């Protein structure tokens, strides 16, 4: 479903081939999302935080019966540390791959716009609800727009590493409201980060996730 790359690596001591998850390559340079998200934030968030989740998951999977599963399957089946690290990789992959350069008049288009109009009335209503849930999420987590199995859109608050894929939904759009996502650029001003977030969404990418 999603283009996550895994590489096959020879492990000399174990004389086996193990499958490793890899850090996604960004479809833009670190500077491209500024001033909404600075190059410094991208460099820490993608290069350090996400890389750590990838390293942790690869280590944890060595002794796990889940090691041959896809990332989405691992997120759906695992618990504890494996769930936390796999969930954070899936969440961050979808987050980082949904962005493009900032544009003030950025708006949804195509199929996703039709679904938003059908289920929320219009884009402004949708944006208000998504924004309220993002500002109001207590602690660390994510707000998601996802497609439920009954074909309806849903906006949900998810704590920590959670992802609506665990309920059988297709994840479409997300905002990371862990402090590490915005603290270097906005400090405590989460609402300002969320307001600017709308200018960098690549709605063509969101349409692709609808399949
Ligand atoms: Mn994050």
Coordinates of C-alpha atoms and ligand atoms in Angstrom, one line a residue:
X1 CA 0.0 0.0 0.0
X2 CA 2.7 2.5 0.9
X3 CA 6.2 2.7 -0.6
X4 CA 8.3 2.0 2.5
X5 CA 11.7 0.6 1.5
X6 CA 13.3 -2.3 3.3
X7 CA 16.8 -3.4 2.6
X8 CA 18.3 -6.9 2.8
X9 CA 21.5 -6.9 4.9
X10 CA 23.9 -9.8 5.5
X11 CA 24.5 -10.4 9.2
X12 CA 27.9 -12.1 9.3
X13 CA 27.7 -13.5 12.9
X14 CA 24.3 -15.0 12.5
X15 CA 24.9 -16.1 8.9
X16 CA 21.4 -15.0 7.9
X17 CA 19.9 -12.3 5.8
X18 CA 17.9 -9.9 7.9
X19 CA 15.4 -7.3 6.6
X20 CA 15.9 -3.8 7.8
X21 CA 13.6 -0.8 7.7
X22 CA 15.3 2.3 6.3
X23 CA 14.9 6.0 6.9
X24 CA 12.6 7.5 4.2
X25 CA 14.2 10.0 1.8
X26 CA 12.3 13.3 1.8
X27 CA 10.8 14.5 -1.5
X28 CA 12.2 18.1 -0.7
X29 CA 15.3 19.5 0.8
X30 CA 15.6 20.5 4.5
X31 CA 15.2 24.2 3.7
X32 CA 12.1 23.9 1.5
X33 CA 9.4 24.0 4.1
X34 CA 10.7 27.2 5.8
X35 CA 9.5 29.3 7.4
X36 CA 6.6 26.9 8.3
X37 CA 9.1 24.2 9.4
X38 CA 12.7 25.2 9.6
X39 CA 15.7 23.3 8.2
X40 CA 16.9 22.8 11.7
X41 CA 13.6 21.2 12.8
X42 CA 13.6 18.9 9.7
X43 CA 17.2 18.0 10.4
X44 CA 16.5 16.9 14.0
X45 CA 13.0 15.5 13.4
X46 CA 13.7 13.4 10.3
X47 CA 17.5 12.9 10.8
X48 CA 17.6 12.2 14.5
X49 CA 14.1 11.4 15.9
X50 CA 12.9 9.3 13.0
X51 CA 16.3 7.6 12.5
X52 CA 16.2 6.5 16.2
X53 CA 12.8 4.9 15.8
X54 CA 14.1 3.1 12.7
X55 CA 17.2 1.8 14.5
X56 CA 15.2 0.8 17.5
X57 CA 12.7 -1.2 15.4
X58 CA 15.4 -3.0 13.5
X59 CA 17.0 -4.1 16.7
X60 CA 13.7 -5.2 18.3
X61 CA 12.6 -7.1 15.2
X62 CA 15.7 -9.4 15.2
X63 CA 14.1 -11.6 17.8
X64 CA 10.5 -11.1 16.9
X65 CA 8.1 -13.3 15.1
X66 CA 6.8 -10.1 13.4
X67 CA 10.1 -9.6 11.5
X68 CA 8.8 -10.5 8.1
X69 CA 5.7 -8.4 8.3
X70 CA 5.0 -5.1 6.6
X71 CA 5.2 -1.9 8.6
X72 CA 1.4 -1.5 8.6
X73 CA 1.0 -5.2 9.7
X74 CA 3.5 -4.7 12.6
X75 CA 1.6 -1.6 13.7
X76 CA -1.7 -3.5 13.6
X77 CA -0.4 -6.6 15.5
X78 CA 2.4 -5.4 17.9
X79 CA 2.3 -4.1 21.4
X80 CA 4.9 -2.5 23.7
X81 CA 8.2 -1.2 22.4
X82 CA 7.7 -2.8 18.9
X83 CA 4.4 -1.0 18.5
X84 CA 5.7 2.3 19.8
X85 CA 8.7 2.3 17.4
X86 CA 6.8 0.9 14.3
X87 CA 3.9 3.3 15.0
X88 CA 6.2 6.3 15.1
X89 CA 7.9 5.2 11.9
X90 CA 4.5 4.9 10.1
X91 CA 3.3 8.1 11.5
X92 CA 6.4 10.1 10.6
X93 CA 6.6 8.6 7.1
X94 CA 3.1 9.7 6.3
X95 CA 3.7 13.1 8.0
X96 CA 7.0 13.9 6.1
X97 CA 5.8 12.7 2.7
X98 CA 2.6 14.9 2.7
X99 CA 4.5 18.2 2.5
X100 CA 5.6 20.6 -0.2
X101 CA 6.7 24.2 -0.4
X102 CA 4.5 26.7 1.4
X103 CA 1.8 28.5 -0.5
X104 CA -0.7 30.9 1.1
X105 CA -3.6 29.9 -1.1
X106 CA -3.1 26.1 -0.7
X107 CA -6.4 24.2 -0.8
X108 CA -7.5 20.6 -1.2
X109 CA -8.6 19.4 -4.7
X110 CA -10.0 16.4 -6.5
X111 CA -11.4 13.4 -4.7
X112 CA -10.3 14.5 -1.2
X113 CA -12.1 17.8 -1.6
X114 CA -15.3 16.0 -2.7
X115 CA -15.1 13.8 0.4
X116 CA -14.4 16.7 2.7
X117 CA -17.4 18.6 1.3
X118 CA -19.6 15.6 1.6
X119 CA -18.7 14.8 5.2
X120 CA -17.9 18.2 6.7
X121 CA -19.9 20.6 4.5
X122 CA -16.9 22.5 3.3
X123 CA -13.1 22.9 3.8
X124 CA -13.4 25.6 6.4
X125 CA -15.6 23.4 8.7
X126 CA -13.1 20.5 8.3
X127 CA -10.1 22.8 9.0
X128 CA -11.8 24.1 12.2
X129 CA -12.5 20.7 13.6
X130 CA -9.0 19.3 12.7
X131 CA -7.5 22.5 14.2
X132 CA -9.5 22.3 17.4
X133 CA -8.5 18.6 17.9
X134 CA -4.9 19.5 17.2
X135 CA -4.8 22.4 19.6
X136 CA -6.7 20.4 22.3
X137 CA -4.7 17.2 22.2
X138 CA -3.3 16.8 25.8
X139 CA 0.3 15.6 25.9
X140 CA 2.1 13.9 23.0
X141 CA 0.3 12.6 20.0
X142 CA -1.1 13.0 16.5
X143 CA -4.4 14.2 14.9
X144 CA -5.4 12.2 11.9
X145 CA -7.8 12.4 9.0
X146 CA -8.5 8.9 7.9
X147 CA -11.0 6.9 5.8
X148 CA -13.1 4.4 7.7
X149 CA -14.1 1.0 6.3
X150 CA -17.7 2.4 5.8
X151 CA -16.3 5.0 3.4
X152 CA -16.7 8.0 5.7
X153 CA -13.9 10.4 6.7
X154 CA -12.9 10.7 10.4
X155 CA -10.8 13.2 12.4
X156 CA -9.3 11.5 15.4
X157 CA -6.9 12.4 18.2
X158 CA -4.3 9.6 18.8
X159 CA -2.0 9.4 21.8
X160 CA 1.7 8.8 21.6
X161 CA 2.4 6.4 18.6
X162 CA -1.2 5.5 17.8
X163 CA -2.4 5.4 14.2
X164 CA -6.0 4.9 12.9
X165 CA -4.7 1.9 10.8
X166 CA -5.1 -0.1 14.0
X167 CA -8.9 0.3 13.7
X168 CA -8.8 -0.7 10.0
X169 CA -8.9 2.9 8.7
X170 CA -6.8 4.3 5.8
X171 CA -4.6 7.1 7.2
X172 CA -4.7 10.2 4.9
X173 CA -3.4 13.4 6.6
X174 CA -1.7 13.9 9.9
X175 CA -0.2 16.5 12.2
X176 CA 2.5 15.7 14.7
X177 CA 1.8 17.6 17.9
X178 CA 4.6 16.1 19.9
X179 CA 6.6 19.1 21.1
X180 CA 9.7 18.0 19.1
X181 CA 7.8 18.7 15.9
X182 CA 7.4 22.4 16.6
X183 CA 9.3 23.5 19.6
X184 CA 12.4 24.9 17.8
X185 CA 10.3 27.0 15.5
X186 CA 7.3 27.9 17.7
X187 CA 8.2 27.1 21.3
X188 CA 4.9 26.9 23.2
X189 CA 2.8 28.3 20.3
X190 CA 1.3 25.1 19.0
X191 CA -1.7 26.9 17.5
X192 CA 0.6 29.0 15.3
X193 CA 2.3 25.8 14.0
X194 CA -1.1 24.3 13.2
X195 CA -2.2 27.5 11.4
X196 CA 0.9 27.5 9.2
X197 CA 0.7 23.7 8.6
X198 CA -2.2 24.2 6.1
X199 CA 0.1 26.1 3.7
X200 CA 2.4 23.1 3.1
X201 CA 0.0 20.2 2.6
X202 CA 0.5 18.4 -0.7
X203 CA -3.1 17.5 -1.5
X204 CA -2.1 15.4 -4.6
X205 CA -0.2 13.1 -2.2
X206 CA -3.3 12.9 0.1
X207 CA -5.4 12.0 -3.0
X208 CA -2.9 9.2 -3.8
X209 CA -3.5 7.7 -0.3
X210 CA -7.2 7.3 -1.2
X211 CA -6.1 4.7 -3.7
Ligands
LIG1 MN1 7.7 13.5 15.6

